[in-house]
Coordinates of C-alpha atoms in Angstrom, one line a residue:
M1 CA 198.1 205.2 153.8
I2 CA 199.3 204.6 150.5
P3 CA 203.0 203.2 150.3
N4 CA 205.6 205.7 149.1
I5 CA 206.6 203.0 146.5
L6 CA 203.3 203.7 145.0
L7 CA 203.5 207.4 145.1
Q8 CA 207.1 207.1 143.4
K9 CA 205.2 205.1 140.4
G10 CA 202.5 208.0 139.9
Y11 CA 199.8 206.7 142.1
K12 CA 197.7 209.1 143.4
L13 CA 195.0 208.6 146.6
E14 CA 191.7 209.7 145.5
R15 CA 189.8 208.4 148.8
S16 CA 189.6 206.0 151.7
H17 CA 187.4 203.2 150.3
K18 CA 186.1 200.4 152.9
T19 CA 187.5 199.0 155.8
G20 CA 187.4 194.9 156.5
G21 CA 188.1 192.5 159.0
Q22 CA 192.0 192.6 158.4
S23 CA 192.4 195.1 155.5
N24 CA 191.4 198.6 154.5
T25 CA 190.9 199.4 151.0
F26 CA 191.4 202.9 149.1
I27 CA 190.5 204.4 145.6
I28 CA 193.6 205.3 144.1
S29 CA 194.5 206.5 140.4
K30 CA 197.2 206.4 137.7
D31 CA 196.9 208.1 134.6
E32 CA 193.6 208.9 135.2
K33 CA 192.3 205.3 135.7
L34 CA 190.8 204.2 139.0
C35 CA 192.4 201.4 141.0
L36 CA 191.5 199.7 144.3
L37 CA 194.5 199.5 146.8
K38 CA 194.2 196.9 149.6
T39 CA 196.5 197.0 152.6
P40 CA 196.7 195.0 155.6
K41 CA 195.2 197.1 158.9
E42 CA 198.3 196.3 160.9
T43 CA 201.8 197.9 160.0
K44 CA 203.6 194.8 161.3
I45 CA 201.8 191.3 160.2
S46 CA 203.1 187.7 160.6
T47 CA 204.6 185.4 157.9
E48 CA 201.0 183.5 157.8
R49 CA 199.3 186.9 156.9
K50 CA 201.9 187.9 154.4
F51 CA 201.2 184.3 152.9
R52 CA 197.2 184.8 152.5
F53 CA 198.0 188.0 151.3
K54 CA 200.2 186.7 148.5
F55 CA 197.5 183.9 148.1
E56 CA 194.7 186.2 147.5
A57 CA 196.7 188.1 144.9
E58 CA 197.5 185.1 143.1
A59 CA 194.3 183.4 143.2
L60 CA 192.6 186.8 141.9
K61 CA 195.5 186.5 138.9
V62 CA 194.2 183.3 137.5
M63 CA 190.5 183.8 137.9
D64 CA 188.8 185.4 134.7
G65 CA 185.1 186.4 134.5
Y66 CA 182.5 189.0 135.3
G67 CA 183.0 191.0 138.5
V68 CA 186.6 189.5 139.5
P69 CA 189.0 192.5 139.2
K70 CA 192.6 192.1 137.6
V71 CA 195.5 192.4 139.8
L72 CA 197.7 194.8 138.4
E73 CA 200.4 194.4 140.8
Y74 CA 201.1 193.3 144.5
S75 CA 203.8 193.1 147.3
I76 CA 204.4 191.3 150.2
E77 CA 208.1 192.7 151.0
D78 CA 208.4 195.7 152.8
D79 CA 205.2 197.4 151.6
I80 CA 202.5 195.1 151.7
F81 CA 199.6 195.8 149.1
I82 CA 197.4 194.4 146.2
I83 CA 196.6 197.0 143.6
M84 CA 193.3 195.8 141.3
E85 CA 191.1 197.1 138.8
Y86 CA 188.4 198.9 140.6
I87 CA 184.9 197.7 139.5
H88 CA 182.1 199.8 141.1
G89 CA 179.1 198.0 142.6
D90 CA 178.4 196.2 145.8
T91 CA 180.9 194.1 147.9
L92 CA 180.6 190.1 147.7
H93 CA 179.5 190.5 151.5
E94 CA 176.6 193.1 150.7
S95 CA 175.6 190.8 147.7
I96 CA 175.2 187.8 149.9

């Protein structure tokens, strides 16, 4: 579920959150702060899928606005994940 590297950095798994078409999300915490962890469903993913994961993280990093979560860190190396701030509310899909 949560990559070992994140456990070593002090993150704790709080609970499973939602599952999308290609990813799973989890609520994690570090120093009492809730975050959202996004990981791919598959354990082995294609180079294209890694590129899309990185593109999503980089796009979120440059966006700034209400309802846009800030990316805290991400990796597309051995452990593939995006950690972003947790914003309580409806998902984009639910809002549409």
